[in-house]
Short mmCIF file of C-alpha atoms in Angstrom, two decimals:
data_model
loop_
_atom_site.label_atom_id
_atom_site.label_comp_id
_atom_site.label_asym_id
_atom_site.label_seq_id
_atom_site.Cartn_x
_atom_site.Cartn_y
_atom_site.Cartn_z
CA MET A 811 65.73 -17.30 -28.76
CA PRO A 812 69.23 -19.34 -28.20
CA PHE A 813 67.50 -22.93 -28.01
CA VAL A 814 65.11 -22.48 -30.17
CA GLN A 815 67.03 -23.60 -33.17
CA SER A 816 68.93 -26.32 -30.93
CA VAL A 817 65.41 -28.04 -29.98
CA LEU A 818 64.22 -28.43 -33.48
CA THR A 819 67.35 -30.16 -34.10
CA ARG A 820 67.48 -32.69 -31.05
CA ALA A 821 63.03 -33.48 -31.51
CA ILE A 822 64.59 -34.09 -35.46
CA GLU A 823 67.67 -36.16 -35.06
CA THR A 824 67.37 -37.59 -31.41
CA PRO A 825 64.29 -36.94 -30.08
CA GLU A 826 64.21 -39.24 -27.35
CA ARG A 827 67.35 -37.04 -26.25
CA ILE A 828 66.49 -35.70 -22.32
CA ALA A 829 65.92 -31.85 -22.20
CA LEU A 830 64.34 -31.44 -18.59
CA ALA A 831 64.59 -33.69 -15.77
CA ASP A 832 63.89 -33.24 -12.21
CA ASP A 833 65.21 -34.75 -9.00
CA GLN A 834 62.36 -37.31 -8.54
CA GLY A 835 63.69 -39.05 -12.04
CA GLN A 836 60.96 -37.29 -14.14
CA TYR A 837 61.75 -36.20 -17.33
CA ILE A 838 60.79 -34.51 -20.84
CA THR A 839 62.00 -35.37 -23.70
CA TYR A 840 63.01 -32.66 -27.33
CA GLY A 841 60.49 -34.83 -29.36
CA GLU A 842 57.81 -34.04 -26.46
CA LEU A 843 59.13 -30.44 -25.48
CA LEU A 844 58.79 -29.46 -29.36
CA SER A 845 55.19 -31.29 -29.99
CA SER A 846 53.72 -29.85 -27.14
CA SER A 847 55.02 -26.11 -27.62
CA ARG A 848 53.06 -24.64 -30.36
CA THR A 849 49.93 -26.23 -28.73
CA THR A 850 50.98 -24.37 -25.08
CA ALA A 851 51.66 -20.92 -26.51
CA SER A 852 48.29 -21.23 -28.77
CA ARG A 853 46.57 -21.92 -25.31
CA LEU A 854 48.04 -19.15 -23.70
CA GLN A 855 47.26 -16.69 -26.73
CA GLN A 856 43.64 -17.49 -26.45
CA VAL A 857 43.97 -16.68 -22.62
CA ALA A 858 45.52 -12.75 -23.75
CA ARG A 859 42.73 -12.67 -25.58
CA GLU A 860 40.45 -12.30 -22.80
CA THR A 861 43.19 -10.31 -20.86
CA PRO A 862 43.65 -6.39 -20.06
CA ASP A 863 47.52 -5.04 -21.12
CA SER A 864 50.22 -4.56 -18.85
CA PRO A 865 50.12 -1.04 -17.43
CA HIS A 866 53.34 -0.64 -19.04
CA GLN A 867 54.73 0.85 -22.07
CA ASP A 868 57.44 -1.68 -23.31
CA LEU A 869 55.25 -4.23 -22.50
CA ALA A 870 51.94 -3.75 -24.25
CA GLY A 871 50.45 -5.57 -26.88
CA TYR A 872 51.95 -9.01 -25.12
CA PRO A 873 50.79 -11.62 -22.69
CA VAL A 874 52.72 -11.25 -19.38
CA VAL A 875 53.06 -14.56 -17.73
CA ALA A 876 54.54 -15.28 -13.97
CA LEU A 877 55.27 -18.50 -13.56
CA CYS A 878 54.60 -19.32 -9.82
CA LEU A 879 54.41 -23.02 -9.22
CA HIS A 880 56.04 -25.69 -6.65
CA ASP A 881 56.89 -28.27 -9.21
CA ALA A 882 59.96 -27.49 -10.41
CA LEU A 883 59.86 -29.58 -14.22
CA THR A 884 56.88 -28.23 -14.82
CA THR A 885 58.13 -24.47 -14.49
CA VAL A 886 60.49 -25.03 -16.30
CA ARG A 887 58.74 -27.41 -19.23
CA LEU A 888 56.59 -24.03 -19.69
CA PHE A 889 59.48 -21.65 -19.40
CA ALA A 890 60.49 -23.60 -22.54
CA GLU A 891 57.89 -24.22 -24.25
CA LEU A 892 56.40 -20.56 -24.00
CA SER A 893 59.48 -19.58 -24.60
CA MET A 894 59.30 -20.19 -28.14
CA GLY A 895 56.07 -17.71 -29.17
CA PRO A 896 55.91 -13.95 -28.18
CA VAL A 897 55.35 -14.16 -24.62
CA VAL A 898 56.76 -12.15 -22.38
CA LEU A 899 57.98 -14.41 -18.83
CA SER A 900 58.62 -13.81 -15.14
CA VAL A 901 59.29 -16.86 -12.54
CA LEU A 902 58.11 -16.43 -9.31
CA ASN A 903 59.49 -18.10 -5.60
CA PRO A 904 56.39 -20.01 -4.60
CA ARG A 905 57.72 -19.94 -1.15
CA ASP A 906 58.46 -16.01 -0.74
CA TRP A 907 55.16 -14.65 1.35
CA HIS A 908 52.31 -13.76 -0.72
CA ASP A 909 52.60 -9.88 -0.53
CA GLN A 910 56.08 -10.29 -1.53
CA LEU A 911 55.15 -12.32 -4.51
CA TRP A 912 51.76 -9.51 -4.33
CA GLY A 913 54.22 -6.48 -4.44
CA ASN A 914 56.49 -8.41 -7.43
CA ILE A 915 53.48 -9.12 -9.87
CA SER A 916 51.91 -5.30 -9.27
CA SER A 917 55.05 -3.64 -9.95
CA ALA A 918 56.42 -5.27 -13.02
CA GLY A 919 52.73 -5.19 -14.90
CA ILE A 920 52.16 -8.88 -14.76
CA THR A 921 49.45 -10.27 -16.73
CA VAL A 922 48.86 -13.85 -16.39
CA VAL A 923 49.86 -15.91 -12.89
CA VAL A 924 50.29 -19.44 -13.79
CA THR A 925 50.27 -21.46 -10.40
CA ASP A 926 49.97 -24.26 -8.69
CA ASP A 927 48.47 -22.71 -5.35
CA GLN A 928 45.00 -22.68 -4.56
CA THR A 929 45.26 -20.58 -1.35
CA PHE A 930 47.68 -18.16 -3.58
CA SER A 931 45.20 -17.71 -6.22
CA GLN A 932 42.27 -16.98 -4.13
CA TYR A 933 44.55 -14.24 -2.81
CA LEU A 934 45.28 -12.55 -6.28
CA ARG A 935 41.55 -12.45 -7.02
CA THR A 936 40.07 -11.02 -2.96
CA HIS A 937 43.20 -8.53 -3.64
CA GLY A 938 42.18 -6.77 -6.91
CA PHE A 939 44.08 -8.84 -9.29
CA PRO A 940 42.96 -7.33 -12.41
CA GLY A 941 44.60 -10.05 -15.07
CA THR A 942 44.00 -13.79 -15.36
CA VAL A 943 44.93 -16.27 -12.88
CA LEU A 944 45.09 -19.75 -14.16
CA GLY A 945 46.71 -23.41 -13.28
CA PRO A 946 49.41 -24.95 -15.57
CA GLN A 947 47.52 -28.07 -16.45
CA LEU A 948 44.87 -25.62 -18.65
CA LEU A 949 48.32 -24.47 -20.52
CA LEU A 950 49.64 -28.28 -20.92
CA ALA A 951 45.94 -29.54 -22.44
CA PRO A 952 46.96 -30.89 -25.77
CA ASP A 953 43.03 -29.86 -27.50
CA VAL A 954 44.01 -26.46 -29.38
CA ASP A 955 45.08 -25.88 -33.05
CA PRO A 956 48.14 -24.63 -32.92
CA LYS A 957 48.48 -21.41 -35.46
CA ASP A 958 50.30 -19.09 -34.61
CA THR A 959 52.71 -17.79 -36.48
CA THR A 960 54.57 -14.59 -35.05
CA VAL A 961 58.33 -14.14 -36.06
CA LEU A 962 60.12 -13.38 -32.97
CA GLN A 963 62.15 -10.51 -33.74
CA ASP A 964 65.87 -9.01 -30.83
CA ALA A 965 64.46 -6.17 -29.92
CA ASP A 966 60.61 -8.45 -28.39
CA PRO A 967 60.66 -8.01 -24.76
CA TYR A 968 61.59 -11.86 -23.55
CA LEU A 969 61.97 -11.70 -19.66
CA VAL A 970 60.27 -9.74 -16.34
CA LEU A 971 63.27 -10.33 -14.27
CA PHE A 972 64.21 -8.95 -10.73
CA SER A 973 67.24 -7.63 -8.42
CA SER A 974 68.44 -9.99 -5.69
CA GLY A 975 66.77 -7.72 -3.58
CA THR A 976 70.73 -8.32 -1.06
CA THR A 977 70.12 -4.34 -0.32
CA GLY A 978 66.46 -3.43 -0.25
CA GLN A 979 62.89 -4.45 -2.56
CA PRO A 980 63.57 -6.40 -5.63
CA LYS A 981 62.97 -4.62 -8.69
CA ALA A 982 61.65 -5.62 -12.25
CA PHE A 983 63.66 -5.21 -15.55
CA ILE A 984 63.12 -6.20 -18.95
CA LYS A 985 65.52 -8.60 -20.81
CA THR A 986 64.90 -8.11 -24.79
CA ARG A 987 65.27 -11.80 -26.94
CA GLY A 988 68.49 -9.94 -27.94
CA GLU A 989 70.23 -9.24 -24.89
CA TYR A 990 68.95 -12.90 -24.14
CA ARG A 991 71.07 -13.70 -27.33
CA ALA A 992 74.31 -12.16 -25.70
CA ASN A 993 74.17 -13.66 -22.80
CA TYR A 994 73.86 -17.28 -24.61
CA ARG A 995 77.17 -16.86 -26.43
CA ALA A 996 79.10 -15.00 -23.62
CA SER A 997 78.58 -18.17 -21.82
CA HIS A 998 78.39 -20.64 -24.17
CA GLN A 999 82.37 -20.31 -25.33
CA ARG A 1000 83.20 -19.67 -21.21
CA LEU A 1001 81.10 -21.62 -18.94
CA GLN A 1002 82.02 -25.19 -20.60
CA VAL A 1003 77.88 -26.26 -21.33
CA ALA A 1004 78.20 -28.10 -24.28
CA GLY A 1005 78.81 -32.41 -23.73
CA HIS A 1006 77.43 -32.53 -19.84
CA THR A 1007 74.05 -33.35 -17.89
CA THR A 1008 74.11 -29.99 -15.89
CA LEU A 1009 72.20 -29.50 -12.20
CA ALA A 1010 70.87 -26.49 -11.49
CA PRO A 1011 69.87 -26.59 -7.37
CA GLY A 1012 67.43 -23.82 -6.35
CA THR A 1013 64.47 -21.69 -7.03
CA LEU A 1014 63.86 -20.70 -10.57
CA SER A 1015 63.85 -17.49 -9.74
CA TYR A 1016 66.96 -16.83 -9.05
CA SER A 1017 68.12 -15.57 -12.44
CA LEU A 1018 71.57 -18.13 -12.43
CA ILE A 1019 69.49 -21.12 -12.14
CA LEU A 1020 67.29 -19.79 -14.35
CA TYR A 1021 70.09 -19.23 -17.65
CA ALA A 1022 71.35 -22.49 -16.46
CA VAL A 1023 68.30 -24.43 -18.11
CA VAL A 1024 68.32 -22.05 -21.21
CA GLU A 1025 72.59 -22.55 -21.79
CA ALA A 1026 71.39 -26.55 -21.51
CA LEU A 1027 68.88 -26.35 -23.99
CA GLY A 1028 70.85 -24.15 -26.25
CA ALA A 1029 73.63 -26.43 -26.20
CA GLY A 1030 70.98 -29.30 -26.29
CA GLU A 1031 71.88 -30.99 -23.67
CA THR A 1032 70.39 -32.28 -20.47
CA CYS A 1033 69.29 -29.69 -17.66
CA VAL A 1034 68.25 -31.51 -14.59
CA VAL A 1035 66.10 -28.74 -11.83
CA THR A 1036 65.08 -29.14 -7.98
CA GLY A 1037 63.30 -26.19 -7.33
CA ARG A 1038 65.10 -26.00 -4.00
CA ALA A 1039 68.93 -25.93 -2.82
CA HIS A 1040 68.08 -28.38 0.08
CA PHE A 1041 71.07 -31.23 0.21
CA ARG A 1042 67.91 -34.44 0.27
CA HIS A 1043 66.72 -32.59 -3.24
CA MET A 1044 70.77 -32.35 -4.73
CA THR A 1045 71.29 -36.24 -3.74
CA ALA A 1046 68.17 -37.38 -5.07
CA ALA A 1047 69.38 -35.79 -8.48
CA PHE A 1048 72.55 -37.29 -7.83
CA THR A 1049 71.17 -40.64 -7.22
CA HIS A 1050 68.74 -40.08 -10.52
CA TRP A 1051 71.33 -39.00 -13.49
CA PRO A 1052 74.83 -39.24 -14.54
CA ILE A 1053 75.48 -35.26 -13.22
CA THR A 1054 78.69 -33.88 -14.91
CA ARG A 1055 78.14 -30.56 -14.21
CA VAL A 1056 76.50 -28.03 -11.82
CA VAL A 1057 75.68 -24.33 -11.47
CA ALA A 1058 75.18 -23.26 -8.09
CA ALA A 1059 75.17 -20.24 -6.68
CA PRO A 1060 78.89 -20.88 -3.80
CA ALA A 1061 76.49 -21.47 -0.98
CA VAL A 1062 75.10 -24.11 -2.53
CA LEU A 1063 78.20 -25.59 -2.92
CA LEU A 1064 78.47 -26.14 0.55
CA GLY A 1065 75.22 -28.24 0.39
CA ILE A 1066 76.53 -30.61 -2.68
CA LEU A 1067 79.82 -31.45 -0.21
CA GLU A 1068 77.20 -32.65 2.28
CA ALA A 1069 74.91 -34.17 0.17
CA ALA A 1070 77.86 -36.36 -0.82
CA GLY A 1071 79.01 -36.95 2.89
CA ASN A 1072 82.58 -39.32 3.92
CA GLN A 1073 80.84 -41.53 -0.16
CA THR A 1074 82.34 -39.38 -2.98
CA GLU A 1075 81.84 -41.35 -5.26
CA ARG A 1076 78.49 -39.91 -6.07
CA LEU A 1077 80.28 -36.86 -7.25
CA GLY A 1078 82.83 -38.53 -9.60
CA ASN A 1079 80.67 -38.00 -12.81
CA LEU A 1080 81.87 -33.95 -11.65
CA GLN A 1081 83.74 -32.25 -13.94
CA VAL A 1082 82.71 -28.10 -14.40
CA LEU A 1083 81.09 -26.48 -10.79
CA VAL A 1084 80.12 -22.77 -12.48
CA THR A 1085 79.23 -20.46 -8.88
CA GLY A 1086 77.74 -17.35 -9.25
CA GLY A 1087 76.17 -14.64 -6.73
CA SER A 1088 79.40 -13.28 -4.61
CA ALA A 1089 83.01 -14.81 -4.42
CA VAL A 1090 83.95 -17.95 -3.35
CA PRO A 1091 86.10 -18.04 -0.64
CA GLN A 1092 89.38 -19.54 -0.66
CA ALA A 1093 88.53 -22.17 1.51
CA LEU A 1094 85.31 -23.37 0.36
CA ARG A 1095 87.64 -23.49 -2.84
CA ASP A 1096 89.58 -25.53 -1.08
CA ARG A 1097 87.11 -28.34 0.42
CA VAL A 1098 85.75 -28.49 -3.23
CA ALA A 1099 89.28 -29.61 -4.84
CA GLU A 1100 88.94 -32.10 -1.56
CA LYS A 1101 86.24 -33.50 -2.42
CA VAL A 1102 85.75 -33.19 -5.76
CA PRO A 1103 89.51 -33.17 -7.40
CA ARG A 1104 88.72 -34.00 -11.17
CA ALA A 1105 85.92 -30.74 -10.98
CA LYS A 1106 86.78 -27.00 -12.50
CA LEU A 1107 85.29 -24.51 -10.69
CA ILE A 1108 84.42 -21.27 -12.47
CA ASN A 1109 82.66 -18.55 -10.49
CA TYR A 1110 81.95 -15.49 -12.03
CA PHE A 1111 80.18 -12.43 -12.11
CA GLY A 1112 77.30 -11.27 -13.61
CA THR A 1113 74.12 -9.52 -12.64
CA GLY A 1114 70.85 -10.14 -14.10
CA GLU A 1115 70.45 -6.02 -15.49
CA ILE A 1116 74.58 -6.26 -17.22
CA GLY A 1117 74.41 -10.04 -17.77
CA PHE A 1118 77.92 -11.88 -17.97
CA ILE A 1119 80.82 -9.61 -17.08
CA ALA A 1120 83.47 -11.49 -15.88
CA ASP A 1121 85.10 -14.81 -14.67
CA SER A 1122 87.78 -16.02 -12.59
CA THR A 1123 90.02 -17.67 -16.22
CA PRO A 1124 93.26 -17.75 -14.36
CA ASP A 1125 95.78 -15.33 -14.74
CA PRO A 1126 99.39 -15.89 -16.73
CA CYS A 1127 100.84 -17.71 -13.68
CA GLY A 1128 97.89 -20.46 -13.60
CA ILE A 1129 96.64 -18.62 -10.36
CA SER A 1130 92.73 -17.92 -10.45
CA TYR A 1131 91.42 -15.33 -7.53
CA SER A 1132 87.81 -15.79 -5.19
CA ASN A 1133 87.15 -11.99 -6.14
CA ARG A 1134 89.82 -10.60 -9.19
CA LEU A 1135 88.09 -11.28 -12.54
CA ARG A 1136 88.78 -11.28 -16.26
CA LEU A 1137 86.55 -9.28 -18.26
CA TYR A 1138 85.09 -11.25 -20.73
CA ASP A 1139 85.49 -9.84 -24.08
CA HIS A 1140 82.37 -8.32 -25.42
CA VAL A 1141 82.08 -5.63 -21.79
CA THR A 1142 84.11 -2.53 -21.18
CA ALA A 1143 83.89 -1.38 -17.46
CA GLN A 1144 85.23 1.83 -16.39
CA VAL A 1145 85.49 3.11 -12.69
CA ARG A 1146 83.77 6.52 -10.84
CA ASP A 1147 83.94 8.36 -7.97
CA THR A 1148 80.86 9.33 -6.55
CA THR A 1149 80.59 12.66 -8.07
CA ASN A 1150 80.68 10.49 -11.45
CA ARG A 1151 83.70 10.91 -12.79
CA VAL A 1152 85.60 8.42 -13.84
CA LEU A 1153 88.71 7.09 -12.44
CA ALA A 1154 92.55 5.91 -13.60
CA GLU A 1155 92.97 2.07 -13.19
CA ASN A 1156 93.86 0.95 -9.84
CA CYS A 1157 91.62 3.33 -8.68
CA LEU A 1158 88.43 1.94 -5.62
CA GLY A 1159 85.28 3.04 -7.20
CA GLN A 1160 81.88 2.36 -8.99
CA LEU A 1161 82.00 -0.01 -11.73
CA TRP A 1162 80.14 1.22 -14.22
CA PHE A 1163 79.67 -1.61 -17.41
CA ARG A 1164 78.86 -1.34 -21.86
CA ALA A 1165 77.36 -5.31 -23.00
CA PRO A 1166 75.15 -5.68 -25.97
CA SER A 1167 73.03 -7.79 -22.83
CA ALA A 1168 72.67 -5.40 -20.77
CA SER A 1169 69.02 -3.71 -19.93
CA ALA A 1170 68.28 -0.35 -20.22
CA ARG A 1171 66.48 0.41 -16.91
CA TYR A 1172 63.98 -0.67 -13.91
CA LEU A 1173 60.07 -0.74 -14.33
CA ASN A 1174 59.21 0.48 -11.19
CA SER A 1175 62.53 1.89 -9.11
CA PRO A 1176 64.05 5.24 -9.68
CA ALA A 1177 67.26 3.55 -8.88
CA GLN A 1178 69.82 4.41 -11.64
CA LEU A 1179 70.72 2.05 -13.65
CA SER A 1180 72.09 3.54 -17.06
CA ASP A 1181 73.28 7.00 -18.36
CA GLU A 1182 72.32 8.65 -21.49
CA PHE A 1183 75.78 6.93 -22.92
CA GLY A 1184 74.94 3.41 -22.81
CA TRP A 1185 77.20 2.74 -19.61
CA ARG A 1186 75.38 0.52 -16.67
CA THR A 1187 75.55 0.11 -13.11
CA VAL A 1188 74.19 -1.78 -10.38
CA GLY A 1189 75.55 0.07 -7.12
CA ASP A 1190 78.51 -2.77 -7.33
CA TRP A 1191 82.05 -1.47 -6.41
CA GLY A 1192 85.99 -1.90 -7.48
CA MET A 1193 89.21 -1.74 -8.91
CA VAL A 1194 89.75 -2.75 -12.68
CA GLN A 1195 92.92 -3.02 -14.41
CA ASP A 1196 94.19 -4.39 -17.96
CA ARG A 1197 90.32 -5.85 -18.25
CA TRP A 1198 90.55 -7.34 -15.29
CA ILE A 1199 88.15 -6.19 -11.81
CA GLN A 1200 88.85 -6.35 -8.34
CA LEU A 1201 85.60 -6.79 -6.82
CA ALA A 1202 84.55 -5.17 -3.18
CA GLY A 1203 81.23 -5.24 -3.29
CA ARG A 1204 78.23 -2.70 -3.08
CA GLY A 1205 78.56 0.83 -1.97
CA ASP A 1206 76.87 -0.16 1.84
CA GLU A 1207 79.76 -2.93 1.81
CA ILE A 1208 82.64 -0.02 1.55
CA VAL A 1209 83.69 0.68 5.31
CA THR A 1210 85.99 2.93 7.00
CA THR A 1211 87.97 1.87 10.31
CA GLY A 1212 89.96 3.76 11.33
CA ALA A 1213 91.99 5.58 9.08
CA ASN A 1214 91.47 2.37 6.69
CA THR A 1215 88.52 1.54 3.97
CA ILE A 1216 87.92 -1.42 3.42
CA SER A 1217 85.43 -4.54 1.79
CA LEU A 1218 83.38 -6.09 3.50
CA VAL A 1219 83.99 -8.94 0.76
CA GLU A 1220 87.51 -8.69 0.91
CA ALA A 1221 86.70 -9.13 5.33
CA ASP A 1222 84.36 -11.87 4.27
CA ASP A 1223 87.28 -14.35 2.38
CA ARG A 1224 89.58 -13.35 4.71
CA LEU A 1225 88.02 -14.40 7.74
CA ALA A 1226 86.77 -17.74 6.19
CA GLN A 1227 89.92 -18.70 5.41
CA ALA A 1228 91.01 -17.97 8.78
CA LEU A 1229 88.46 -19.67 10.81
CA GLY A 1230 88.65 -22.66 8.25
CA PRO A 1231 90.01 -24.81 10.42
CA LEU A 1232 87.67 -24.54 13.56
CA VAL A 1233 84.63 -23.80 11.51
CA THR A 1234 83.10 -24.86 9.04
CA GLY A 1235 79.75 -23.61 8.56
CA ALA A 1236 79.15 -20.31 6.76
CA THR A 1237 81.09 -16.98 8.16
CA ALA A 1238 80.51 -13.02 7.32
CA THR A 1239 81.24 -9.76 8.42
CA VAL A 1240 79.94 -6.58 9.40
CA GLY A 1241 80.08 -2.98 10.12
CA LEU A 1242 79.10 -1.88 12.84
CA PRO A 1243 78.89 1.31 14.94
CA ASP A 1244 82.32 2.95 16.79
CA PRO A 1245 82.71 6.09 19.05
CA ARG A 1246 86.19 6.16 18.35
CA LEU A 1247 86.98 3.70 15.20
CA GLY A 1248 83.55 5.04 13.21
CA VAL A 1249 83.27 1.69 12.06
CA ILE A 1250 84.72 -1.74 13.58
CA ILE A 1251 84.68 -5.61 12.10
CA ALA A 1252 82.24 -7.58 13.70
CA GLY A 1253 82.24 -11.64 12.90
CA VAL A 1254 79.63 -13.48 12.65
CA ILE A 1255 79.48 -17.50 12.43
CA GLU A 1256 76.46 -19.22 11.17
CA THR A 1257 76.04 -22.87 13.84
CA PRO A 1258 74.49 -23.01 16.96
CA GLN A 1259 77.63 -24.66 18.86
CA ALA A 1260 80.42 -21.37 17.77
CA PRO A 1261 83.64 -22.20 19.17
CA THR A 1262 84.88 -19.86 21.81
CA LYS A 1263 85.62 -16.26 21.49
CA SER A 1264 89.33 -17.03 22.72
CA GLU A 1265 89.67 -19.76 19.59
CA LEU A 1266 88.06 -16.87 17.69
CA VAL A 1267 90.74 -13.99 18.52
CA ALA A 1268 93.62 -16.37 17.73
CA LEU A 1269 92.97 -17.59 14.55
CA ALA A 1270 91.75 -13.80 13.94
CA ARG A 1271 94.78 -12.65 15.06
CA ASP A 1272 97.64 -15.19 13.78
CA ASN A 1273 96.22 -14.83 10.49
CA ILE A 1274 94.02 -11.47 9.48
CA PRO A 1275 95.51 -8.27 8.75
CA GLU A 1276 94.46 -5.57 11.88
CA PRO A 1277 92.37 -3.69 9.62
CA PHE A 1278 89.85 -6.44 8.38
CA ARG A 1279 90.04 -8.31 11.59
CA PRO A 1280 86.91 -8.47 13.41
CA ARG A 1281 86.59 -6.87 17.59
CA ARG A 1282 83.38 -8.67 18.18
CA TRP A 1283 82.13 -11.65 17.86
CA TYR A 1284 78.45 -13.07 17.30
CA SER A 1285 77.10 -16.41 16.62
CA ILE A 1286 73.19 -17.22 14.65
CA ALA A 1287 71.31 -19.90 13.88
CA ARG A 1288 71.18 -19.30 10.45
CA PHE A 1289 71.62 -16.47 8.46
CA PRO A 1290 69.22 -14.42 6.48
CA ARG A 1291 69.49 -14.44 2.83
CA THR A 1292 67.52 -14.37 -0.12
CA SER A 1293 66.23 -16.93 -2.29
CA SER A 1294 68.83 -17.43 -4.44
CA GLU A 1295 71.28 -18.02 -0.95
CA LYS A 1296 73.06 -14.97 -1.06
CA ILE A 1297 73.71 -13.39 3.04
CA GLN A 1298 71.49 -10.57 3.45
CA ARG A 1299 74.10 -8.45 5.28
CA ARG A 1300 72.02 -5.20 5.81
CA ARG A 1301 69.16 -8.01 7.82
CA LEU A 1302 72.30 -9.25 9.11
CA THR A 1303 72.99 -5.87 10.83
CA GLN A 1304 69.70 -5.54 12.43
CA LEU A 1305 69.51 -9.00 13.87
CA ILE A 1306 73.03 -7.93 15.61
CA ASP A 1307 71.16 -4.70 16.50
CA GLU A 1308 68.57 -6.39 18.01
CA GLY A 1309 69.51 -8.44 20.04
CA LYS A 1310 68.57 -11.32 17.64
CA ALA A 1311 72.96 -12.72 17.22
CA HIS A 1312 74.45 -14.61 20.31
CA ARG A 1313 77.02 -11.81 21.34
CA LEU A 1314 80.25 -14.40 22.10
#
């Protein structure tokens, strides 16, 4: 793995250097991480010998371990230590419904579940889980003689990850060690991890957060985890540690600003903010610039399945955009129509990529991920020009209203910019059926006390072009979100249809 050599080097040269920490001030050093890693892996191998193989042929012969723990520091410690041996790992969100966790475990072929939740342990046993369930203390016990000397190869499976679930049930896929190493090379060059103490706030089941741990360990730096993206945890993290870099979903940036309040000196050490998962609206960029003007904001586009694809490197004029991104050198892109025909540059269509970090297929879904020529897609739409890509969202986020085909992702951005002076909470757009126009745009505001409709209409009329302008307005107490804080647009539309959002 990318971080094995750096852990060895740090453990020998500066064993007291902190590798992993949490928002409560607890930590583990590089020396401690190395000394316990082989013992942890050996104990797992003992457990694995008594556990049936995964039903998936690609995973046969490997212990496939799911970490489902409430304690974030224990999670990343076990993740790092087990990564140094011949193990396939997955990290699950312990706050998900048990039925959802059981579905992920079954579909991904998990053979060992490590959990600190006795209720979930019992749930697995009563539902006939054929593998082994154990607590983290059994893996961390220091009384096993480490004997494993397996040489790890690029082709070995390393992680079982899941798609975000923004457009349906999460889909499982494998990342090999070689694919993850290719991912690390890209981020190490572009996402400025070296020399920083990184905060990765949020659930470790989210690949963006988990990968921030890999990045930091690969650079021999410190990564602070919280397990949740709540402002209380982030405030505590800034209190305990001299954080200079944050990796988070764009929605979490608002939480970071809330954590600071008027006391922006708490953020005074920040130099780099790295976001991924969705576009950063310009209005939010402006707030970040106001609160932490010294911090550089890098928004990248990537998927768990494909890896890092592009980021918001400024164009030749020094301008960066919220959804116009520069492709990484190792990535090739093309756009296709719904018949799979390759389109010319500047045409809107489905984005396909080739990258050494890309996974081959889904484990539990017939959904297409790759073609016979090695191109991959996850269903995102956009345009390509001179190695710049303009993102438009997933296929169901492209709507036709009247004679105009527009992207709801772009409509989101325009709405946030227009309402910035009036609305401090999150906003979103959805497409609703209309007998005359086919689809109309509706604006939705996440707030218990929305502005008046007349105020919203006036701002939209003056600041949003006609095709993107909402014709209806709703407020909702809280947007439905994935564990990675992405707004679930499909579920939001359902809530409106069910009358669970307030029409203004």
